[in-house]
Short mmCIF file of C-alpha atoms and ligand atoms in Angstrom, two decimals:
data_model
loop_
_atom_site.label_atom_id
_atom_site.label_comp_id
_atom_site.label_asym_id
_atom_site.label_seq_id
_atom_site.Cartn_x
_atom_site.Cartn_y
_atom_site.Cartn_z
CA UNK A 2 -6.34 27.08 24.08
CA UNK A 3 -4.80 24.32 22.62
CA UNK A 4 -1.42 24.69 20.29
CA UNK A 5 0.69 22.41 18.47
CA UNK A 6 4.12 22.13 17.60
CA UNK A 7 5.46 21.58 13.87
CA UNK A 8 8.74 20.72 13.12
CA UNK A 9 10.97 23.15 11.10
CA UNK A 10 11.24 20.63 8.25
CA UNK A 11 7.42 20.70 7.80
CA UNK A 12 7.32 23.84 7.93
CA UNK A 13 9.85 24.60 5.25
CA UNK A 14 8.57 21.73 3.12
CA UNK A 15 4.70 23.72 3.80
CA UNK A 16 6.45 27.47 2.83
CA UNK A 17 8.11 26.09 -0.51
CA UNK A 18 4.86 24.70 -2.21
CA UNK A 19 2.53 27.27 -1.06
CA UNK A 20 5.30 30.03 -2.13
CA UNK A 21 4.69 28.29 -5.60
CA UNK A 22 1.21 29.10 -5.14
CA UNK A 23 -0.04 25.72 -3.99
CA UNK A 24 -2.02 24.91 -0.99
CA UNK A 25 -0.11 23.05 1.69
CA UNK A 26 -1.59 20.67 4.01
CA UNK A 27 -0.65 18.45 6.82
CA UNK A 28 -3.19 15.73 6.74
CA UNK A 29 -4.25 12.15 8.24
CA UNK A 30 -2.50 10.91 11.30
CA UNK A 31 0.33 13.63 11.54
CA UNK A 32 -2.69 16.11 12.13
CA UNK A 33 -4.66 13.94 14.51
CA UNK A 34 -1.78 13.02 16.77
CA UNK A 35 -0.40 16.70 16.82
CA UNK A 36 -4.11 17.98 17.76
CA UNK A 37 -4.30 15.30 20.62
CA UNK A 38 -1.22 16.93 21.79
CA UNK A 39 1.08 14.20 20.70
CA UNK A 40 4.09 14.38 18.45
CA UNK A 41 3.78 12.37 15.63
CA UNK A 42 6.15 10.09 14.92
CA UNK A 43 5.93 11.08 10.78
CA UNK A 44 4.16 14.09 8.87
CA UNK A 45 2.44 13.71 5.99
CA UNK A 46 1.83 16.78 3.50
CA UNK A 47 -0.63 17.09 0.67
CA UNK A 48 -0.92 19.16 -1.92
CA UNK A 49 -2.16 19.99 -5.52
CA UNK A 50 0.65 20.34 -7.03
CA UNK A 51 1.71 16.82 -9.32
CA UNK A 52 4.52 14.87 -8.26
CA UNK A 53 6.87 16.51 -11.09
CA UNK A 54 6.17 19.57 -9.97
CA UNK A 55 6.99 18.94 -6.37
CA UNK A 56 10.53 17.19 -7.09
CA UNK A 57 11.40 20.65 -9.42
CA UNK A 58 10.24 22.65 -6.55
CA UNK A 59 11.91 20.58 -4.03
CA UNK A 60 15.46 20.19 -5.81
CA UNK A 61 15.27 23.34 -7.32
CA UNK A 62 15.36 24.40 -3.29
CA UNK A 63 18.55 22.39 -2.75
CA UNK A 64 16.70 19.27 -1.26
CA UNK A 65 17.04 15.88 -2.31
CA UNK A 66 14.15 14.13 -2.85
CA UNK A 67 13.06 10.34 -3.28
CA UNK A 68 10.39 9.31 -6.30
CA UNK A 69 8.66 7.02 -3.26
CA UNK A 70 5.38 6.17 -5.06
CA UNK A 71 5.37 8.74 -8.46
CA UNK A 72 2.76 6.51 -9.56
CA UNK A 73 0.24 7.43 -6.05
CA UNK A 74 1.35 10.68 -6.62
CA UNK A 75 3.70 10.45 -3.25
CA UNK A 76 7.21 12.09 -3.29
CA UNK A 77 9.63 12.15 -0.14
CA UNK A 78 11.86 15.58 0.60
CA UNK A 79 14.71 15.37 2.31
CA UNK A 80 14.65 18.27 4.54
CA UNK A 81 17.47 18.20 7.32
CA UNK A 82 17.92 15.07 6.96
CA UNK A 83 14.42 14.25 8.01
CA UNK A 84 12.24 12.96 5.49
CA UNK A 85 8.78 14.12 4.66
CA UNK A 86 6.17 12.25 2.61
CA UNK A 87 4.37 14.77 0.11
CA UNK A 88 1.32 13.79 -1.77
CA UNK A 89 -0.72 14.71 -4.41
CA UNK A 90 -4.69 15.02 -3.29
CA UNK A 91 -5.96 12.06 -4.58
CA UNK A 92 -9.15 9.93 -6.05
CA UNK A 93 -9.14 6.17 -5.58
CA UNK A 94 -10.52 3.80 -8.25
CA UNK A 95 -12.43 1.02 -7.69
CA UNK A 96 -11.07 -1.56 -5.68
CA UNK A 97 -11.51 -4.83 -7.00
CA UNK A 98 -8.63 -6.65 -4.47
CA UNK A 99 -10.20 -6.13 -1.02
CA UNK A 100 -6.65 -4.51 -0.38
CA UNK A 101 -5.49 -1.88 -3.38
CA UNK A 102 -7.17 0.49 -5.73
CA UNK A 103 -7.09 -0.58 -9.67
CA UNK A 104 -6.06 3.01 -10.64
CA UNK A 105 -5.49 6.28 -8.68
CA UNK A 106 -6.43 9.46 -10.25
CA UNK A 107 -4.98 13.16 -8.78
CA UNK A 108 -7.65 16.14 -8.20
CA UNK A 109 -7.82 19.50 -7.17
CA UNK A 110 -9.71 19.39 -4.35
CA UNK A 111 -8.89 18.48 -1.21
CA UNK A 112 -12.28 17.23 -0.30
CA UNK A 113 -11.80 14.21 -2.78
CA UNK A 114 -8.05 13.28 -0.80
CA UNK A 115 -10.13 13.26 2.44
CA UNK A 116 -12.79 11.62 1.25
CA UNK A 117 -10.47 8.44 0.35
CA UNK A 118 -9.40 8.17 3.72
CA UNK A 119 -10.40 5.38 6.68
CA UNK A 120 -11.22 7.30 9.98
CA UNK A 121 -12.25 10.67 10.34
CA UNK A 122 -9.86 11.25 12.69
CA UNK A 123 -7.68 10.41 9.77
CA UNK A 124 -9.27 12.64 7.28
CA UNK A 125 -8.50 16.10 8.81
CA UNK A 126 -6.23 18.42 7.32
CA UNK A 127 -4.57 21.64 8.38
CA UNK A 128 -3.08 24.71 6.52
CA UNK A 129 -0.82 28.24 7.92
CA UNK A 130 -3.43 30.43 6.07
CA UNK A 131 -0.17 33.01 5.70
CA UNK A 132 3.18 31.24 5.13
CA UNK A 133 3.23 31.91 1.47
CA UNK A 134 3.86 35.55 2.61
CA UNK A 135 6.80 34.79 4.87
CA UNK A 136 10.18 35.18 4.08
CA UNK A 137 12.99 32.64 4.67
CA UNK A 138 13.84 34.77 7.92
CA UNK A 139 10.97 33.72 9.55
CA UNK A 140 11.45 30.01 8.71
CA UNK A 141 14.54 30.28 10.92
CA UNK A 142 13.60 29.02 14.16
CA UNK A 143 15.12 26.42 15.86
CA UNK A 144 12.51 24.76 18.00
CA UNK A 145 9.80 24.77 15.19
CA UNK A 146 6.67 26.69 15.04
CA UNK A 147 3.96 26.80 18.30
CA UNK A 148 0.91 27.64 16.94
CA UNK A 149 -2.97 28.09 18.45
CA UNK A 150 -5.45 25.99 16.65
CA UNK A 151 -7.45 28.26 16.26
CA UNK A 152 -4.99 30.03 13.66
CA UNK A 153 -4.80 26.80 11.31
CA UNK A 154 -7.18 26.51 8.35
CA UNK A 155 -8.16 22.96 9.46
CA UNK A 156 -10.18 21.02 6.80
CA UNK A 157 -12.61 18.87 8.71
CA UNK A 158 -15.22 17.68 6.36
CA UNK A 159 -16.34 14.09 8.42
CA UNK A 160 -16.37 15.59 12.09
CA UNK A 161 -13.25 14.13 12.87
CA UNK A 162 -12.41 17.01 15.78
CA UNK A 163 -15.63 15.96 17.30
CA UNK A 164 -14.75 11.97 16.93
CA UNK A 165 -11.52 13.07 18.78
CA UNK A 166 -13.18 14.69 21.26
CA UNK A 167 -15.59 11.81 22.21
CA UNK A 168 -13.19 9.27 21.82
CA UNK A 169 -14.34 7.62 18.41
CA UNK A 170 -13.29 5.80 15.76
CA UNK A 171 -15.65 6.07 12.42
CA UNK A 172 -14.97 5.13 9.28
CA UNK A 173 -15.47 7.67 6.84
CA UNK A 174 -18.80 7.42 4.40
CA UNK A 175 -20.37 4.08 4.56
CA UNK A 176 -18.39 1.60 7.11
CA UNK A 177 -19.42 -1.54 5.00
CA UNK A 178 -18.65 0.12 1.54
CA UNK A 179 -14.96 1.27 3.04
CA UNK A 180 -13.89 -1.87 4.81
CA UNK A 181 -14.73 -3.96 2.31
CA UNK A 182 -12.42 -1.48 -0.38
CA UNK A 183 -9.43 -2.48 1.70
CA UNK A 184 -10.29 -4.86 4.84
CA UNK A 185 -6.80 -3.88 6.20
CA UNK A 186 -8.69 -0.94 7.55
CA UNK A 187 -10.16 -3.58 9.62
CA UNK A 188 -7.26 -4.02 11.76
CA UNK A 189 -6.27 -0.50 11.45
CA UNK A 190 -9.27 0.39 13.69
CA UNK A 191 -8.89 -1.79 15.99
CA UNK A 192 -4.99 -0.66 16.74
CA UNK A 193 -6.24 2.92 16.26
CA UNK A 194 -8.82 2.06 19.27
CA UNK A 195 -6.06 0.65 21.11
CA UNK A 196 -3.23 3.12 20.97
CA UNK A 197 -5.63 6.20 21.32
CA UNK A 198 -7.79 4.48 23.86
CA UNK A 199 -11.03 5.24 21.90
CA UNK A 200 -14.22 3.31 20.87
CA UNK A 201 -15.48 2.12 17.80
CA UNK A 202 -18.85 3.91 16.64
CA UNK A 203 -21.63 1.54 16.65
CA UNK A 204 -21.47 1.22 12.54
CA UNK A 205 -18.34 1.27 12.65
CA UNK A 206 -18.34 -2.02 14.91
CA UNK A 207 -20.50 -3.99 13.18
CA UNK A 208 -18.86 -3.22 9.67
CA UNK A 209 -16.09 -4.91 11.26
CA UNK A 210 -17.55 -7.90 11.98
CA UNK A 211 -19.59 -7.96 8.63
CA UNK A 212 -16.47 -7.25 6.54
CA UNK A 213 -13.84 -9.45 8.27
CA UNK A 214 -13.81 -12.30 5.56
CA UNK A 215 -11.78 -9.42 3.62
CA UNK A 216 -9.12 -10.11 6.10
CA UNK A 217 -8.61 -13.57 3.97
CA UNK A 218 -7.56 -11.53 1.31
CA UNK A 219 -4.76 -9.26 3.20
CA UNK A 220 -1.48 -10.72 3.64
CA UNK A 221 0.06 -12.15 6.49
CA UNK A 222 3.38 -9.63 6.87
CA UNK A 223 0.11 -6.68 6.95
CA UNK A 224 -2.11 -8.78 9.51
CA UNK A 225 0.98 -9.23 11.50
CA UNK A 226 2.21 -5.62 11.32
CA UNK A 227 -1.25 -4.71 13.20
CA UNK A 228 -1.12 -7.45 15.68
CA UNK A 229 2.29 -6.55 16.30
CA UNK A 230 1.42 -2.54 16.71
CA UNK A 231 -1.64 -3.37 18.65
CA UNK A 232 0.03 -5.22 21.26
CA UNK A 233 3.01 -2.69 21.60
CA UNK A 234 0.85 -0.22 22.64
CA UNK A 235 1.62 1.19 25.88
CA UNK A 236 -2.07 1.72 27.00
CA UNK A 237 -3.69 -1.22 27.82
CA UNK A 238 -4.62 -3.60 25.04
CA UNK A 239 -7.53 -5.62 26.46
CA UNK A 240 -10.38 -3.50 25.25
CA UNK A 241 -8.96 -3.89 22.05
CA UNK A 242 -8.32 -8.12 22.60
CA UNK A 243 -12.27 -8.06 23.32
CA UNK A 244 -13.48 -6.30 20.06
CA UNK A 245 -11.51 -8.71 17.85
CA UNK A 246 -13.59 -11.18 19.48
CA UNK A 247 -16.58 -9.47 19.47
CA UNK A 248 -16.35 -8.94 15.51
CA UNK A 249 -15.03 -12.45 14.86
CA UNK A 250 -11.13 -10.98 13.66
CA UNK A 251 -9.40 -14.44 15.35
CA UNK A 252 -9.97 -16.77 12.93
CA UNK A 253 -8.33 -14.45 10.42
CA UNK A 254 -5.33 -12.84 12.52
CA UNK A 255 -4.57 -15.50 15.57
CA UNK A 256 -7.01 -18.79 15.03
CA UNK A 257 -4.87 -20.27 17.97
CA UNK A 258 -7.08 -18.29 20.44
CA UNK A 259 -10.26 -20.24 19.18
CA UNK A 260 -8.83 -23.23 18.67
CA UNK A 261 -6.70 -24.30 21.37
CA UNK A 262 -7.48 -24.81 25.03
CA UNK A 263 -6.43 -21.49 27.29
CA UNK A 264 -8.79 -22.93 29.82
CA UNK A 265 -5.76 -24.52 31.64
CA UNK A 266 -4.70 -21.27 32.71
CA UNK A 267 -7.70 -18.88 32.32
CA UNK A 268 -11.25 -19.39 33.01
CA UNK A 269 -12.25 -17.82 29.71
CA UNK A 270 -10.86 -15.52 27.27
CA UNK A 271 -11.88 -12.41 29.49
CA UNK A 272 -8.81 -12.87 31.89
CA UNK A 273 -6.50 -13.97 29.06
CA UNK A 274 -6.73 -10.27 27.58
CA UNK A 275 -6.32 -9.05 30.82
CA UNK A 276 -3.66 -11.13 32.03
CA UNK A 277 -2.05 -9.66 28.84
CA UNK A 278 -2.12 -6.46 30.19
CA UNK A 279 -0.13 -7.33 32.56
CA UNK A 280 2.75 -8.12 30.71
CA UNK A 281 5.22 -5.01 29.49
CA UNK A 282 4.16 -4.02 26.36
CA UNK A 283 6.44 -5.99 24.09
CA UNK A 284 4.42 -7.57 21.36
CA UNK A 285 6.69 -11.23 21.54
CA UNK A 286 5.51 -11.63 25.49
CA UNK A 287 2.01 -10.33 24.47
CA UNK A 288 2.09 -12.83 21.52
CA UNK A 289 3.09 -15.96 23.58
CA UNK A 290 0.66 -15.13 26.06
CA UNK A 291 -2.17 -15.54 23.38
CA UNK A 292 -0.93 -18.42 22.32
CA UNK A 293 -0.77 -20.33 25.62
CA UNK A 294 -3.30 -22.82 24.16
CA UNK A 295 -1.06 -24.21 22.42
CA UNK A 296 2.90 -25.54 23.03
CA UNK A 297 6.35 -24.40 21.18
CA UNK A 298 5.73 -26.46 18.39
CA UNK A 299 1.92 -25.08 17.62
CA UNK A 300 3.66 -21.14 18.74
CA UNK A 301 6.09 -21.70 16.01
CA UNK A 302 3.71 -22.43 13.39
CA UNK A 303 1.60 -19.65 14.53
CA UNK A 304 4.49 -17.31 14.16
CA UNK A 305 5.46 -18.89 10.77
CA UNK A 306 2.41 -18.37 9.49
CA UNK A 307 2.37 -14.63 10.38
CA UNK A 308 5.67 -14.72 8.47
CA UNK A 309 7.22 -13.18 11.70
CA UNK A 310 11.11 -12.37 12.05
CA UNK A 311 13.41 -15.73 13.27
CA UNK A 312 13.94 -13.74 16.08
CA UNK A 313 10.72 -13.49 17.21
CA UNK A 314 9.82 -16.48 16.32
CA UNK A 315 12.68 -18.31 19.31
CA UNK A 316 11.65 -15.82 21.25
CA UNK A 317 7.84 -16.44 21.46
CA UNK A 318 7.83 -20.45 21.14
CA UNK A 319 10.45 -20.36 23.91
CA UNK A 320 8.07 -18.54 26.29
CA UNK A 321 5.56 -20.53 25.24
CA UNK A 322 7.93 -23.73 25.71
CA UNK A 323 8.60 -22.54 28.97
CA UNK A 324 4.89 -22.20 30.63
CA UNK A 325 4.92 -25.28 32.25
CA UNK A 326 8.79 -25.66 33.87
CA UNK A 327 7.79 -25.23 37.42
CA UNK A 328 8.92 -21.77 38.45
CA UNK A 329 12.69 -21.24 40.22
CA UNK A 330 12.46 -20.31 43.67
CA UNK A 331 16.45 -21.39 44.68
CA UNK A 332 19.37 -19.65 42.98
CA UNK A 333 20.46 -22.89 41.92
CA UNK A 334 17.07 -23.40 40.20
CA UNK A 335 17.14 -19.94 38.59
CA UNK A 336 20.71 -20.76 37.42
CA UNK A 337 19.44 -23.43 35.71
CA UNK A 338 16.52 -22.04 34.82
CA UNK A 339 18.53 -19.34 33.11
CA UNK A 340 21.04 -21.49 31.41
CA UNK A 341 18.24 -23.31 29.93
CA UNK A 342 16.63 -20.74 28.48
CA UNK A 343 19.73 -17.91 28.05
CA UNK A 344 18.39 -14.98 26.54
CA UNK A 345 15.14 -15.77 26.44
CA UNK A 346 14.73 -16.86 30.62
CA UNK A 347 13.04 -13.45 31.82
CA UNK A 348 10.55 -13.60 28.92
CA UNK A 349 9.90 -16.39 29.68
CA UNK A 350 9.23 -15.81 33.24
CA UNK A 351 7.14 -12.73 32.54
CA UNK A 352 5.34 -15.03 30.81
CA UNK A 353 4.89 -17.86 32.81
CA UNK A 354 3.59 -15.05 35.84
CA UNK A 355 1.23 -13.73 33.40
CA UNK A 356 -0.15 -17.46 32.94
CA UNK A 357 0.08 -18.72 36.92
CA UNK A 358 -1.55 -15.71 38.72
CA UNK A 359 -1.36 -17.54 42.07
CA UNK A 360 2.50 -18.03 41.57
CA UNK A 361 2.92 -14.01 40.59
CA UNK A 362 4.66 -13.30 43.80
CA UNK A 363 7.01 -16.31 43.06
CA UNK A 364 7.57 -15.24 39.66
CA UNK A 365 8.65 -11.57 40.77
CA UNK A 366 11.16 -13.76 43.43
CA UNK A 367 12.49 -15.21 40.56
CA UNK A 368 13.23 -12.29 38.34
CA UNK A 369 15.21 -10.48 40.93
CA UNK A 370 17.16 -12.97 41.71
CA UNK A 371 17.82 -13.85 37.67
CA UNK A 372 18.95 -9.83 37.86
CA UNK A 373 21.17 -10.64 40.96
CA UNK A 374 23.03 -13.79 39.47
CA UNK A 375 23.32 -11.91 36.15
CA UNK A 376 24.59 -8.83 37.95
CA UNK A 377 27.37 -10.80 39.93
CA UNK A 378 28.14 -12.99 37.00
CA UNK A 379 27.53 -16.31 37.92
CA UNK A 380 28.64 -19.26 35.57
CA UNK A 381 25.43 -19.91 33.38
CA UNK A 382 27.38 -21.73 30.59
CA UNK A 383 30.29 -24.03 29.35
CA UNK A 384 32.08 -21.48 28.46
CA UNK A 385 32.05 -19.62 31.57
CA UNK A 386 33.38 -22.35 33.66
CA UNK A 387 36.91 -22.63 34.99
CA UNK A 388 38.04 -25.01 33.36
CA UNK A 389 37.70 -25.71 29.44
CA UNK A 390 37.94 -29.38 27.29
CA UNK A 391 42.10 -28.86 26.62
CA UNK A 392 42.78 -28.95 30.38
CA UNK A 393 40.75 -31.88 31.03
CA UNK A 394 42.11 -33.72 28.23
CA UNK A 395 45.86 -32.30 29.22
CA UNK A 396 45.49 -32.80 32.85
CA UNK A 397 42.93 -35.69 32.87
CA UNK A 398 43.61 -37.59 29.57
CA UNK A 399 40.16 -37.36 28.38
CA UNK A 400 39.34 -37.91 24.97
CA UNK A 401 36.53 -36.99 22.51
CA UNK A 402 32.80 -37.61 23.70
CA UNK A 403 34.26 -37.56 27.35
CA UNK A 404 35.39 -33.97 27.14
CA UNK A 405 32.07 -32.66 26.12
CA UNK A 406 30.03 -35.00 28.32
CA UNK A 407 32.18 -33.94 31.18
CA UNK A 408 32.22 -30.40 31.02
CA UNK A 409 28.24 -30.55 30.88
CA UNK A 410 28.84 -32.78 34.70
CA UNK A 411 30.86 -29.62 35.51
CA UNK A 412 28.24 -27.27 34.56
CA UNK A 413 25.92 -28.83 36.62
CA UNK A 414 27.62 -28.68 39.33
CA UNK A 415 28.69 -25.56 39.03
CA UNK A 416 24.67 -24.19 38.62
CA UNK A 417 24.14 -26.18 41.80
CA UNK A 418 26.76 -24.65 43.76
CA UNK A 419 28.86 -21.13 42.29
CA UNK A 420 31.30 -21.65 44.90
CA UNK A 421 32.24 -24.70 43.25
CA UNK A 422 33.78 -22.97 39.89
CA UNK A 423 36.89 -22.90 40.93
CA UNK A 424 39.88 -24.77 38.69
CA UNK A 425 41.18 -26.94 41.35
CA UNK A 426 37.99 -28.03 42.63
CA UNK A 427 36.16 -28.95 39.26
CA UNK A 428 39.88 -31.04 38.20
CA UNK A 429 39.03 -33.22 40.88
CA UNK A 430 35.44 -33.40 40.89
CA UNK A 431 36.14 -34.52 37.40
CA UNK A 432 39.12 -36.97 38.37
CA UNK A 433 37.00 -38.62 40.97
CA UNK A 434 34.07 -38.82 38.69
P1 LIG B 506 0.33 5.62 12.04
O1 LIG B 506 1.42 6.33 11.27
O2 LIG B 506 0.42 5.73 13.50
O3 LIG B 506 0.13 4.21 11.55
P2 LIG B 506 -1.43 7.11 10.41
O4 LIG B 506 -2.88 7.48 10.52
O5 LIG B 506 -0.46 8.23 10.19
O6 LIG B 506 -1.06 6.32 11.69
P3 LIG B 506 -0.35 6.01 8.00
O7 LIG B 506 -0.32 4.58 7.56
O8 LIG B 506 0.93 6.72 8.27
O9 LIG B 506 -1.31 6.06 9.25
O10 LIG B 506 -1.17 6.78 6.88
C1 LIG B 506 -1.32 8.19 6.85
C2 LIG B 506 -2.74 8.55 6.48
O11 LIG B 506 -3.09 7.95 5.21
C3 LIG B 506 -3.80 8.02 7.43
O12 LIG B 506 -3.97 8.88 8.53
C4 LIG B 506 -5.02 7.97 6.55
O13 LIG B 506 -5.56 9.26 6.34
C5 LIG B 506 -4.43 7.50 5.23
N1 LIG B 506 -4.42 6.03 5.12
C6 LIG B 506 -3.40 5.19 5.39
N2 LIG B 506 -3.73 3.92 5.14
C7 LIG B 506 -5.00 3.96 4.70
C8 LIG B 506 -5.91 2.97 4.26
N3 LIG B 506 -5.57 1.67 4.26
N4 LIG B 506 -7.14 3.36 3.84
C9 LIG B 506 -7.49 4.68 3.83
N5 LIG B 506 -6.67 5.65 4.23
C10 LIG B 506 -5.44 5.31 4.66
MG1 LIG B 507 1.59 7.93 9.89
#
């Protein structure tokens, strides 16, 4: 029989609004994670009760509490530290934005909040049919509260336990009529395929292909938040790559894959996706994999455009940069290699493996010895050789552009051959130079 586990916090946060006599629920994506037997990485609670009434409640209780979004009706308790997202059930207005309701209105009835939602796997909620009746004795536990299923007042009004079962994502009411509300649910779907591993029902599929002009309207920080959770997933992505090109989502998330030629390292788009299952699942070597196609410069733009950290943004037009350097197979070259690139050399190299299939075993030959020469400390920079620009000017007179242009001569020698970085030996190399 299956159980789940709820956190203390929850449960206290649960206990003090249905003690006030309102119903307590833990709904959407806290509920579906913890019934696939997965802890949720937040909880979300909704309730009757206004937001007002929830921060009197709540601080009258000794918690502190943050107005989040008074306006949506959403307040955030404090609760050992651990913050908890309470909402009001719910009505949405019309939405005129492709993105945000014009107005939200609260209700009584939980079937309106559900009915709001995206998936039904999102729209399930959950209730302790008995905690009003507990006393705070019982809320002591340490290790939270185990409980069957089967004693939760679950709330399932869209058949989202039997989408979970089968392995489906389905919008909730009419697909069209929902992801044209707020197309972000567009790209929402297709990460919630990804990290759970489902399907999308039929409807739901072609919704997403008739809706995705909506995605024009949703901005690039949001598109980019998907892409970016998509591709972090640890299960494998590819399925996922696939049904944004089935339902024509490129143009509005990553054009680059349409635009630009991949066929210089793939056959077709097919072993692209899977080739980026290969790769760790780190979105900025996922990324630069998709945008092989095109070179730094176009990788940078690409990234720009998503409004991406500047972090990222090195990181994935370096990789991308880097496809093409032929790949290291002496220490020397991987020295090089890796002072060319610095931090961004085994990315890089993940990368380039993903992109030369025939080279993989190279690649891997590569990496280990990048580990090795890191591990041992090799001299990979200026800085780290052993001798700096004050002894060569004190000991060798040089002067200005020499002392920079020499210690670069020094560096390269010293990538060729480690032995070499030794003070007397790079003083005369440089005298005799
Ligand atoms: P995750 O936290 O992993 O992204 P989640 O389902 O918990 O998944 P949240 O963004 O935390 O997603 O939202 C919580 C719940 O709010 C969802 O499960 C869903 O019921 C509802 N929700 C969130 N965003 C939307 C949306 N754009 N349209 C409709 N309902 C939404
Ligand atoms: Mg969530």
């Amino acid at each position: 029989m299956s159980k789940i586990t709820i956190p203390n916090q929850i449960i206290r946060a649960l206990w003090l609004l249905e003690k006030e006599g309102f119903p307590a629920y833990i709904v959407g994506g806290s509920l579906r994670d913890a019934l696939l037997g997965k802890s949720p990485h937040d909880w979300d609670v909704t309730t009757p009760a206004l937001p007002d009434r929830m921060l009197e409640i709540f601080t009258a209780a000794g918690h502190a509490t943050i107005p989040t979004g008074l306006a949506h009706g959403t307040v955030t308790v404090l609760i050992d530290h651990a913050p908890i997202e309470c909402t009001t059930y719910r009505v949405d207005g019309e939405y005129t934005d492709a993105r945000h309701p014009d107005s939200v209105r609260f209700t009584d009835r939980i079937a309106d909040d559900l009915a709001r939602r995206d998936f039904t796997v999102n729209a399930m909620a959950c209730r302790l049919p008995h905690i009003a009746k507990w006393n705070e004795n019982e809320l002591a536990l340490s290790q939270g509260l185990t409980v069957s299923v089967d004693e939760l007042e679950i709330v399932d009004l869209y058949g989202g336990r039997e989408d979970l079962a089968r392995g489906v994502i389905r919008c909730v009411g009419d697909p069209a009529t929902r992801l044209t509300e707020d197309a972000l649910r567009i790209l929402r779907g297709v990460r919630f395929c990804v990290q759970l591993g489902f399907s999308p029902d039929p409807a739901t599929e072609q919704a997403l292909f008739d809706c995705r002009a909506g995605l024009s309207h949703i901005s690039a920080e949001r598109i980019a938040t998907e892409l970016t959770r998509t591709l972090a997933c640890p299960l494998p992505c590819a399925d996922g790559l696939r049904l944004m090109s089935r339902t024509g989502l490129w143009q509005y998330v990553l054009p680059e894959i349409e635009n630009n030629n991949i066929s210089k390292y793939f056959d077709n788009e097919e072993s692209l996706f899977n080739a980026v299952d290969t790769l760790p699942n780190r979105p900025e070597l996922r990324l630069a994999l998709l945008l092989c196609g095109t070179d730094a410069k176009g990788a940078k733009a690409a990234c720009g455009r998503l409004k991406l950290s500047n972090k990222t943004t090195d990181a994935v037009s370096a990789y991308v940069g880097a496809i093409d350097r032929p790949c290291p197979k002496t220490d020397a070259n991987v020295r090089r290699y890796l002072a060319a690139l610095g931090v961004h050399a085994e990315g890089a190299l993940c990368v380039a493996a993903a992109c030369h299939a025939k080279e993989k075993a190279n690649y891997e030959t590569a990496l280990a010895r990048a580990d090795l020469i890191r591990a041992r400390g090799d001299c990979l920079a200026i800085c780290d050789l052993a001798v700096d620009g004050s002894m060569l000017m004190s000991e060798l007179g040089l002067r200005g552009r020499e002392v920079g242009e020499m210690l670069a001569r020094l560096l390269d020698v010293v990538l060729e051959d480690e032995t070499k970085n030794e003070k007397e030996i790079l003083l005369r190399i440089a005298g005799e130079t």
